Coordinates of C-alpha atoms in Angstrom, one line a residue:
M27 CA -12.8 -58.1 -10.6
S28 CA -14.6 -60.6 -8.2
A29 CA -17.7 -59.8 -6.0
T30 CA -15.2 -59.4 -3.2
P31 CA -11.8 -58.4 -4.3
D32 CA -8.6 -59.1 -2.2
V33 CA -7.8 -55.4 -2.1
S34 CA -9.5 -51.9 -2.7
V35 CA -6.8 -49.3 -3.4
V36 CA -7.8 -45.8 -2.6
V37 CA -6.3 -43.0 -4.6
A38 CA -7.2 -39.3 -3.4
V39 CA -6.6 -37.2 -6.6
Y40 CA -5.9 -33.4 -6.9
N41 CA -3.8 -31.8 -9.7
T42 CA -1.1 -34.5 -10.0
M43 CA -0.7 -34.8 -13.8
P44 CA 1.6 -36.2 -15.2
Y45 CA 2.5 -38.3 -12.0
L46 CA -1.1 -39.5 -11.9
T47 CA -0.4 -41.6 -15.2
E48 CA 2.4 -43.4 -13.9
C49 CA 0.5 -44.2 -10.6
L50 CA -2.5 -45.7 -12.3
N51 CA -0.4 -47.7 -14.8
S52 CA 1.5 -49.3 -11.7
L53 CA -2.0 -50.3 -10.4
V54 CA -3.3 -51.9 -13.7
G55 CA 0.0 -53.7 -13.9
Q56 CA -0.1 -55.2 -10.6
S57 CA 0.7 -59.0 -10.7
I58 CA -2.2 -59.6 -8.4
G59 CA -4.4 -59.4 -11.3
H60 CA -7.5 -57.4 -12.2
D61 CA -9.8 -60.1 -10.6
R62 CA -8.6 -59.5 -7.3
L63 CA -8.2 -55.8 -7.4
Q64 CA -10.5 -52.8 -7.1
V65 CA -9.3 -49.2 -7.6
V66 CA -11.2 -46.4 -6.0
A67 CA -10.2 -42.9 -7.3
V68 CA -11.7 -39.6 -6.1
D69 CA -10.9 -36.6 -8.1
D70 CA -11.0 -33.9 -5.6
G71 CA -11.8 -31.0 -7.8
S72 CA -8.9 -31.1 -10.0
T73 CA -8.4 -28.0 -12.1
D74 CA -5.6 -29.8 -14.4
D75 CA -6.4 -33.1 -16.6
S76 CA -6.4 -35.5 -13.7
G77 CA -10.2 -35.9 -13.8
K78 CA -10.0 -36.9 -17.5
E79 CA -7.0 -39.1 -16.9
L80 CA -9.2 -41.0 -14.2
D81 CA -12.2 -41.3 -16.6
R82 CA -9.9 -42.6 -19.3
F83 CA -8.6 -45.4 -17.3
A84 CA -12.2 -46.2 -16.1
Q85 CA -13.1 -46.8 -19.7
L86 CA -10.2 -48.9 -20.4
Y87 CA -10.5 -51.0 -17.2
P88 CA -14.2 -50.8 -16.0
D89 CA -14.3 -53.8 -13.9
V90 CA -11.4 -52.3 -12.0
F91 CA -12.0 -48.5 -11.7
T92 CA -14.5 -46.6 -9.7
V93 CA -14.1 -43.2 -10.2
V94 CA -15.8 -40.2 -8.2
H95 CA -15.6 -36.5 -9.0
Q96 CA -16.3 -34.1 -6.3
P97 CA -15.7 -30.3 -5.5
N98 CA -12.5 -29.5 -3.8
S99 CA -12.3 -30.2 0.0
G100 CA -8.9 -28.7 0.6
G101 CA -7.1 -31.9 1.7
P102 CA -6.8 -35.5 1.1
A103 CA -9.1 -36.7 4.0
A104 CA -12.3 -36.2 2.4
P105 CA -11.7 -37.9 -0.9
S106 CA -9.9 -40.9 1.2
N107 CA -13.2 -41.1 3.2
R108 CA -15.4 -41.0 0.3
A109 CA -13.4 -43.8 -1.2
L110 CA -13.6 -46.0 1.9
E111 CA -17.5 -46.0 1.7
L112 CA -17.1 -47.5 -1.9
A113 CA -14.3 -50.0 -1.2
T114 CA -15.3 -53.6 -1.0
G115 CA -12.2 -55.5 -0.6
R116 CA -11.0 -57.6 2.2
F117 CA -7.9 -55.1 2.5
V118 CA -7.6 -51.5 1.7
Y119 CA -4.4 -49.7 0.5
F120 CA -3.8 -46.1 0.1
I121 CA -1.5 -44.6 -2.4
G122 CA -0.6 -41.0 -3.2
S123 CA -1.8 -40.3 -6.7
D124 CA 1.8 -38.9 -7.4
D125 CA 3.5 -42.1 -6.4
H126 CA 3.4 -45.6 -7.7
L127 CA 4.0 -49.3 -6.7
G128 CA 6.4 -52.2 -7.5
E129 CA 4.7 -54.5 -9.7
E130 CA 4.4 -57.3 -7.2
A131 CA 3.4 -54.9 -4.1
L132 CA -0.2 -55.8 -3.8
E133 CA 0.1 -59.6 -4.3
R134 CA 3.1 -59.9 -1.7
M135 CA 1.4 -57.8 0.9
V136 CA -2.0 -59.7 0.7
A137 CA 0.0 -62.9 0.9
C138 CA 1.7 -61.7 3.9
A139 CA -1.5 -60.6 5.7
D140 CA -2.9 -63.8 4.8
A141 CA 0.0 -66.0 6.0
N142 CA 0.4 -64.1 9.4
E143 CA -3.0 -62.9 10.0
S144 CA -1.9 -59.5 10.0
D145 CA -4.3 -56.6 10.3
V146 CA -1.5 -54.1 9.0
V147 CA 1.2 -54.8 6.6
V148 CA 3.9 -52.2 5.8
G149 CA 5.6 -52.6 2.5
K150 CA 9.1 -51.2 2.0
M151 CA 8.7 -47.7 0.7
V152 CA 11.7 -45.6 -0.9
G153 CA 11.8 -42.1 -2.0
T154 CA 12.6 -40.7 -5.5
N155 CA 13.4 -37.6 -7.0
G156 CA 15.0 -36.3 -3.8
R157 CA 11.9 -37.4 -1.5
Y158 CA 13.1 -38.6 1.9
V159 CA 11.9 -41.9 3.4
H160 CA 12.8 -43.1 6.8
Q161 CA 14.4 -46.5 6.2
K162 CA 15.3 -47.8 9.7
L163 CA 12.0 -49.7 9.8
Y164 CA 13.0 -52.0 6.8
T165 CA 15.6 -54.2 8.4
G166 CA 13.7 -57.6 7.7
N167 CA 10.4 -59.4 7.5
R168 CA 9.1 -59.3 10.8
D169 CA 6.3 -58.3 13.0
V170 CA 6.4 -55.2 15.0
T171 CA 4.6 -52.7 17.3
L172 CA 4.6 -49.1 17.7
D173 CA 6.7 -49.2 20.8
D174 CA 9.3 -51.7 19.7
S175 CA 10.4 -50.5 16.3
E176 CA 10.8 -47.5 13.9
L177 CA 7.1 -47.8 12.9
P178 CA 6.5 -44.3 14.6
F179 CA 8.6 -42.8 12.1
T180 CA 6.5 -44.4 9.2
L181 CA 3.0 -43.1 10.0
A182 CA 1.8 -42.4 6.4
N183 CA -1.2 -44.3 5.5
T184 CA 0.4 -46.0 2.8
K185 CA 0.1 -49.4 4.2
L186 CA -2.1 -52.4 3.8
F187 CA -5.1 -52.4 6.2
R188 CA -7.6 -55.2 6.8
R189 CA -10.8 -53.5 6.1
E190 CA -12.6 -55.5 8.8
L191 CA -10.5 -53.6 11.3
V192 CA -11.1 -50.2 9.6
E193 CA -15.0 -50.8 9.7
K194 CA -15.1 -52.2 13.3
Y195 CA -13.5 -49.3 14.8
G196 CA -14.9 -46.6 12.3
L197 CA -11.6 -45.5 11.2
R198 CA -11.7 -42.3 9.1
F199 CA -9.7 -39.3 8.3
P200 CA -10.2 -36.0 10.1
E201 CA -11.5 -33.7 7.2
D202 CA -10.6 -30.4 9.1
M203 CA -6.8 -31.3 8.9
P204 CA -5.1 -29.9 5.8
V205 CA -1.8 -32.0 6.5
G206 CA -1.2 -35.1 8.6
S207 CA -4.8 -36.4 8.5
D208 CA -3.4 -39.9 7.7
Q209 CA -1.5 -40.1 11.1
P210 CA -4.6 -40.3 13.4
F211 CA -5.9 -43.1 11.1
T212 CA -2.7 -44.8 11.0
I213 CA -1.7 -44.7 14.6
E214 CA -5.0 -45.9 15.8
A215 CA -5.3 -48.8 13.2
C216 CA -1.8 -49.8 14.8
V217 CA -3.1 -49.6 18.1
R218 CA -6.1 -51.7 17.5
A219 CA -4.4 -54.1 15.2
R220 CA -3.7 -57.7 16.3
K221 CA -0.6 -57.9 14.4
I222 CA 1.5 -55.5 12.4
S223 CA 3.9 -57.0 9.7
V224 CA 6.8 -55.4 7.9
L225 CA 7.7 -56.5 4.3
S226 CA 11.2 -55.6 3.7
D227 CA 12.4 -57.8 0.9
Y228 CA 10.6 -56.1 -1.9
T229 CA 10.2 -52.5 -2.7
C230 CA 6.6 -51.9 -2.7
Y231 CA 6.1 -48.1 -3.1
Y232 CA 8.0 -45.5 -4.7
A233 CA 7.3 -42.0 -3.1
V234 CA 7.9 -39.2 -5.6
K235 CA 8.7 -35.8 -4.8
R236 CA 7.3 -33.5 -7.4
G237 CA 9.4 -31.2 -9.3
D238 CA 7.3 -28.1 -8.4
A239 CA 7.1 -29.2 -4.6
S240 CA 3.5 -28.6 -5.0
N241 CA 2.4 -31.3 -2.4
I242 CA 0.1 -29.8 0.2
T243 CA 2.7 -30.9 3.1
Y244 CA 5.4 -28.6 1.5
R245 CA 2.9 -25.7 1.1
A246 CA 1.3 -25.5 4.7
N247 CA 2.5 -22.7 6.9
H248 CA 3.7 -22.9 10.5
L249 CA 0.4 -22.5 12.4
A250 CA -1.4 -24.9 10.1
R251 CA 1.2 -27.5 10.7
L252 CA 1.2 -26.8 14.7
R253 CA -2.5 -27.4 14.7
C254 CA -2.4 -30.6 13.0
V255 CA 0.4 -31.9 15.1
Q256 CA -1.4 -30.8 18.2
R257 CA -4.6 -32.9 17.2
I258 CA -2.4 -35.9 16.2
M259 CA -0.8 -35.7 19.7
E260 CA -4.0 -35.2 21.5
H261 CA -5.6 -38.1 19.5
T262 CA -2.7 -40.4 20.4
A263 CA -2.8 -39.4 24.0
A264 CA -6.5 -40.6 24.2
L265 CA -5.4 -43.8 22.8
I266 CA -2.3 -44.7 24.7
P267 CA -1.9 -44.1 28.4
A268 CA 1.1 -42.1 29.6
G269 CA 4.3 -44.2 29.7
P270 CA 7.1 -45.7 27.5
R271 CA 4.5 -46.9 24.8
R272 CA 3.1 -43.2 24.3
D273 CA 6.8 -42.0 24.5
A274 CA 7.8 -44.3 21.7
V275 CA 5.3 -42.5 19.5
F276 CA 5.7 -39.0 20.7
K277 CA 9.6 -39.1 20.2
R278 CA 8.8 -39.0 16.4
H279 CA 6.6 -35.9 16.8
F280 CA 9.2 -34.0 18.9
D281 CA 12.1 -35.2 16.6
W282 CA 10.4 -34.4 13.4
E283 CA 7.2 -32.5 13.3
L284 CA 7.7 -30.1 16.1
T285 CA 11.5 -29.6 15.3
K286 CA 10.4 -28.6 11.9
L287 CA 8.7 -25.7 13.3
L288 CA 11.9 -24.5 15.0
Q289 CA 14.3 -24.4 12.1
K290 CA 16.2 -21.5 10.2
D291 CA 13.0 -20.2 8.9
F292 CA 11.5 -19.4 12.2
P293 CA 13.3 -16.0 12.9
A294 CA 12.1 -14.7 9.5
L295 CA 8.4 -15.2 10.9
D296 CA 6.6 -12.2 12.0
A297 CA 6.3 -11.7 15.8
D298 CA 2.8 -12.6 16.5
T299 CA 3.5 -15.9 14.3
R300 CA 6.6 -16.6 16.5
R301 CA 4.8 -16.0 19.6
Q302 CA 1.9 -18.4 18.5
V303 CA 4.2 -21.1 17.5
C304 CA 6.3 -20.7 20.7
E305 CA 3.1 -20.9 22.8
G306 CA 1.7 -24.0 20.8
V307 CA 5.2 -26.0 21.0
G308 CA 5.5 -25.0 24.7
A309 CA 2.0 -26.4 25.6
L310 CA 2.9 -29.7 23.9
V311 CA 6.4 -30.0 25.6
D312 CA 4.6 -29.1 28.9
A313 CA 1.9 -31.8 28.3
Y314 CA 4.1 -34.7 26.6
F315 CA 7.9 -33.8 26.8
T316 CA 8.7 -36.5 29.7
D317 CA 11.8 -36.8 31.5
S318 CA 12.7 -39.7 29.2
L319 CA 12.0 -37.9 26.1
R320 CA 13.9 -35.0 27.2
D321 CA 17.1 -37.2 28.3
G322 CA 16.9 -38.9 25.0
T323 CA 16.8 -35.8 22.7
G324 CA 19.9 -34.0 21.5
V325 CA 20.9 -30.7 23.0
K326 CA 19.9 -28.6 20.1
R327 CA 16.3 -29.7 20.0
R328 CA 16.1 -30.0 23.9
V329 CA 17.1 -26.3 24.3
R330 CA 14.5 -24.9 21.6
F331 CA 11.7 -27.0 23.2
G332 CA 12.8 -25.7 26.8
L333 CA 13.1 -22.1 25.6
A334 CA 9.4 -22.5 24.0
R335 CA 8.1 -24.0 27.1
S336 CA 9.4 -21.1 28.9
G337 CA 7.9 -18.6 26.6
A338 CA 11.6 -17.2 25.9
V339 CA 10.7 -16.1 22.4
E340 CA 13.4 -13.7 21.9
E341 CA 16.1 -16.1 23.1
L342 CA 14.5 -18.8 20.9
T343 CA 14.8 -16.7 18.0
R344 CA 18.3 -15.7 18.6
A345 CA 19.5 -19.5 19.4
I346 CA 18.0 -20.4 16.1
A347 CA 19.6 -17.4 14.2
E348 CA 23.1 -17.5 15.9
E349 CA 23.3 -21.4 15.3
T350 CA 22.4 -20.8 11.6
A351 CA 25.0 -18.0 11.0
H352 CA 27.8 -19.2 13.3
G353 CA 27.2 -23.0 14.1
A354 CA 26.9 -24.3 17.5
P355 CA 28.0 -22.4 20.4
P356 CA 31.0 -23.4 22.7
F357 CA 30.4 -26.1 25.1
L358 CA 31.1 -25.2 28.7
L359 CA 33.1 -28.0 30.4
E360 CA 32.6 -28.5 34.2
G361 CA 34.6 -31.7 35.3
D362 CA 32.8 -34.7 33.6
R363 CA 29.8 -32.6 32.5
A364 CA 29.4 -30.3 29.2
F365 CA 26.7 -27.7 28.6
A366 CA 26.0 -25.8 25.3
A367 CA 25.8 -22.2 26.1
Y368 CA 23.0 -21.3 24.0
P369 CA 20.9 -18.1 24.7
G370 CA 19.2 -18.5 28.2
F371 CA 21.8 -20.6 29.9
R372 CA 21.5 -20.0 33.5
D373 CA 19.7 -16.9 32.9
P374 CA 17.3 -16.3 36.0
A375 CA 14.9 -14.6 33.6
V376 CA 14.3 -17.8 31.4
G377 CA 14.7 -20.2 34.5
L378 CA 15.6 -23.3 32.4
D379 CA 17.1 -26.1 34.4
D380 CA 20.6 -27.0 33.5
R381 CA 19.6 -30.2 32.3
Y382 CA 18.0 -28.7 29.0
Y383 CA 21.5 -27.4 28.3
E384 CA 23.6 -30.4 29.1
V385 CA 25.2 -32.4 26.3
R386 CA 24.7 -36.1 26.6
E387 CA 25.1 -37.3 22.9
T388 CA 28.1 -37.6 20.7
V389 CA 29.2 -34.3 19.6
A390 CA 31.7 -35.1 17.1
G391 CA 30.7 -32.9 14.3
R392 CA 30.1 -29.8 16.4
L393 CA 33.8 -30.3 17.8
S394 CA 35.2 -30.4 14.4
A395 CA 33.2 -27.5 13.3
G396 CA 34.4 -25.4 16.3
T397 CA 38.2 -26.3 16.1
R398 CA 40.6 -24.7 13.6
L399 CA 44.0 -23.7 13.2
E400 CA 44.8 -20.0 14.3
S401 CA 48.7 -20.1 13.7
A402 CA 51.5 -22.5 13.7
D403 CA 55.3 -21.8 14.0
W404 CA 58.7 -23.6 14.9
E405 CA 60.4 -23.0 18.3
Q406 CA 64.0 -24.3 18.6
H407 CA 66.1 -24.5 22.0
G408 CA 69.6 -25.7 21.3
T409 CA 69.2 -28.8 19.2
E410 CA 65.5 -29.4 20.3
L411 CA 62.8 -28.3 17.8
S412 CA 59.1 -28.2 18.7
A413 CA 56.0 -27.2 16.6
V414 CA 54.0 -24.5 18.3
V415 CA 50.3 -24.9 17.2
N416 CA 47.6 -22.4 18.1
L417 CA 43.9 -23.8 18.0
R418 CA 40.6 -22.2 18.6
V419 CA 38.4 -24.9 20.1
G420 CA 34.6 -24.5 20.7
I421 CA 35.0 -25.2 24.3
T422 CA 35.2 -23.1 27.5
G423 CA 35.8 -23.7 31.0
D424 CA 37.7 -26.9 32.1
T425 CA 40.2 -27.9 29.4
S426 CA 42.8 -29.4 31.8
S427 CA 42.2 -33.0 30.0
A428 CA 42.7 -31.5 26.5
V429 CA 45.8 -32.9 24.6
V430 CA 47.1 -31.8 21.3
A431 CA 49.3 -34.4 19.7
L432 CA 50.9 -35.7 16.6
A433 CA 49.0 -38.9 15.4
Q434 CA 50.4 -41.3 12.8
G435 CA 48.2 -42.3 10.0
A436 CA 44.9 -41.0 8.6
M437 CA 41.7 -40.9 10.3
P438 CA 40.2 -44.4 10.1
Q439 CA 37.2 -45.0 7.8
S440 CA 34.9 -45.4 10.6
A441 CA 35.2 -41.5 11.4
D442 CA 32.3 -39.7 10.2
K443 CA 32.2 -37.1 7.5
A444 CA 32.4 -34.3 10.1
G445 CA 35.9 -34.9 10.7
A446 CA 36.0 -36.1 14.1
R447 CA 35.4 -39.3 16.0
K448 CA 34.2 -40.4 19.5
L449 CA 37.0 -43.0 20.7
P450 CA 35.9 -46.3 22.1
G451 CA 36.3 -46.6 25.8
D452 CA 39.4 -48.8 25.6
A453 CA 41.1 -47.0 22.8
A454 CA 44.4 -45.7 23.8
R455 CA 44.5 -42.0 24.4
P456 CA 48.0 -40.1 23.8
K457 CA 49.7 -38.8 26.6
R458 CA 50.3 -35.2 27.1
V459 CA 53.1 -34.1 25.0
G460 CA 55.1 -30.8 25.7
T461 CA 53.3 -28.0 27.1
L462 CA 49.7 -26.7 26.9
T463 CA 48.4 -23.2 27.7
T464 CA 44.9 -21.9 27.4
G465 CA 43.4 -18.4 26.9
A466 CA 40.0 -17.0 25.8
A467 CA 39.3 -16.8 21.9
E468 CA 38.1 -13.5 20.5
D469 CA 34.9 -15.2 19.0
G470 CA 34.2 -17.4 21.8
G471 CA 35.5 -20.8 22.8
T472 CA 39.3 -21.4 24.0
L473 CA 42.4 -20.7 22.4
L474 CA 44.9 -23.6 23.1
T475 CA 48.8 -23.1 22.4
A476 CA 50.6 -26.3 22.3
R477 CA 54.2 -27.0 22.0
I478 CA 54.9 -30.4 20.6
P479 CA 58.6 -31.7 20.6
L480 CA 59.5 -33.3 17.1
A481 CA 61.8 -36.3 17.0
P482 CA 64.4 -36.5 14.2
T483 CA 63.1 -39.2 12.1
R484 CA 61.1 -39.7 8.9
S485 CA 57.3 -39.3 9.5
K486 CA 54.1 -37.8 8.1
R487 CA 51.7 -37.2 11.1
G488 CA 48.4 -35.1 11.5
V489 CA 47.9 -32.7 14.3
R490 CA 45.0 -33.8 16.4
L491 CA 43.2 -32.5 19.3
Y492 CA 42.0 -35.0 21.9
V493 CA 39.5 -33.6 24.4
D494 CA 37.0 -34.9 26.8
V495 CA 33.2 -34.1 26.7
A496 CA 30.6 -35.6 28.7
G497 CA 32.5 -38.3 29.9
S498 CA 33.6 -39.5 26.3
T499 CA 37.2 -38.7 24.6
Y500 CA 37.1 -37.2 20.9
E501 CA 40.0 -37.3 18.4
I502 CA 39.6 -34.2 16.1
P503 CA 41.8 -33.3 13.2
V504 CA 43.0 -29.7 13.1
R505 CA 41.4 -27.7 10.0
T506 CA 43.8 -25.1 8.3
E507 CA 41.0 -23.3 6.5
G508 CA 43.6 -21.6 4.2
R509 CA 45.9 -20.4 7.0
P510 CA 49.3 -19.7 6.2
M511 CA 51.9 -22.5 7.2
P512 CA 55.3 -21.9 8.5
L513 CA 58.1 -22.1 6.1
A514 CA 60.1 -25.3 6.0
R515 CA 62.9 -25.7 8.7
R516 CA 66.1 -27.4 9.0
W517 CA 67.5 -28.6 12.2
G518 CA 70.3 -30.9 13.6
S519 CA 73.9 -31.0 12.9
D520 CA 74.9 -34.6 13.2
E521 CA 71.6 -35.9 11.7
P522 CA 70.2 -32.9 9.8
H523 CA 66.4 -33.2 9.3
R524 CA 63.9 -31.1 7.5
V525 CA 60.4 -30.4 8.9
A526 CA 57.4 -28.8 7.0
A527 CA 53.7 -28.0 7.9
N528 CA 51.1 -28.3 5.1
G529 CA 47.3 -28.8 4.7
N530 CA 46.6 -32.0 3.2
T531 CA 43.8 -32.6 0.6
K532 CA 41.0 -32.5 3.1
G533 CA 42.5 -29.3 4.4
R534 CA 43.9 -30.7 7.7
L535 CA 47.2 -29.8 9.4
V536 CA 50.1 -32.4 8.7
I537 CA 53.6 -32.1 9.9
T538 CA 56.2 -33.8 7.8
T539 CA 59.9 -34.6 8.9
A540 CA 62.6 -36.2 7.0
P541 CA 66.4 -36.7 7.0
L542 CA 68.4 -34.3 4.7
R543 CA 71.3 -36.7 3.8
E544 CA 70.7 -38.8 0.9
P545 CA 70.2 -42.7 1.8
K546 CA 72.9 -45.0 0.8
S547 CA 70.5 -47.8 -0.4
G548 CA 67.1 -47.7 -1.9
V549 CA 65.5 -47.0 -5.2
G550 CA 65.9 -43.5 -5.1
A551 CA 69.6 -43.8 -4.5
R552 CA 70.1 -46.3 -7.1
L553 CA 68.5 -44.2 -9.7
R554 CA 70.6 -41.3 -8.8
R555 CA 73.8 -43.2 -9.2
M556 CA 72.6 -44.7 -12.4
L557 CA 71.9 -41.1 -13.7
S558 CA 75.2 -39.7 -12.6
R559 CA 77.2 -42.4 -14.3
S560 CA 75.1 -42.0 -17.6
K561 CA 76.2 -38.3 -17.2
R562 CA 79.9 -39.2 -17.0
K563 CA 79.7 -41.3 -20.1

């Protein structure tokens, strides 16, 4: 190792065997070379063999490793700060002791920082063993800021920092935060940095999810995580004035950290914990949830934040429990506006503005989940045959624009897995065919009864619902969910046809019509004639 290495790698270690071995091997195997590398590893009171493994590597590579042993501090902040005191490199890089690096990671990041005069370099990071890592930042090698990219969704300290920047501003990790202590450090470094570069053409960092999920982030309880996000947001607010730049960072905290506190495990918490979480989230909503953030947040999250802000603990609990058990509530349509009828909607005791419940985002998945076949049958008048389809739809209110139709062909590949799609603004919309009547469904939503005339022709068409929600048109295949189909039906005397209703391989209702008379030409007819002649011989 040279007197001033190019990069000092900080490793805070606590009980991470056997993952630690792969981590350390990935460091000594870096293409940057040992003479340009310092590894400062701090054992934070490990009770497994992590400390011994650090000492083994220090004996093997004494010119690379500096190892410190200290009593357990309760989190990664204290050992990271201790390592910073011992770092001597031009740059400092942080790695989790259960993660590992690509072979060329450090060499590439240092070269990027030198070439671009960057104070922070974000190397491409991926998850392994089921670990989720946000990927939208890695769209190319480029320079970014906190407010013009997805950087706020990548706030871990697993980046290359110019040590001159770290020391100039005295950047350290708050040691009283058991989780999230890297965010205040990373956010301030990004605010202070002259330039932040993203390196996307090489996988630098492999983030590992341990098989026992023993990482401290997974073990922290609701109140501990709430206190930490409060600290992070307060620290950020002191660095960035109110406005679009701060909103760009806080969108991450509302969409991610605060949302995680109001998930399906919330109703199972004891009443006092639920109240404290509600109060804490509500205070952050009141302080930082601007109109811009509110209007850019999906209705599910927005309602939960609004109920927390109003102190409506029981309504919030019910909203989460009911959606977990039964899915999203029906949408109330009023002209070109749509509202999600969660608990507290237009309840004077709750006092939440309608804008919290208004649907502004794509709702394809929810509409698909709320639409299913109740029954189907045939109805004949003279020579005219119609399919009578009864659907349960997850909407209430103004359904005057709804259309149930037979659509040719399969759903396009662009349709998402939820089984519905938002039609482009210029897409052709089917005209109303036959008659449509409405009524209230027993389990909420609306019962639509459609009578669709069938033409005597050969066709295989899916039954689709077309409905307008919040100014957009959605196409929704009708799910059969094991409902009994009507028996096949014959109709017509001059040109007799057969019609049948079936669920396809995806469980969606398809109506097939075909002529009964044998065709005079074609492969099938020729085969039948050949078989007939062979039998006569």
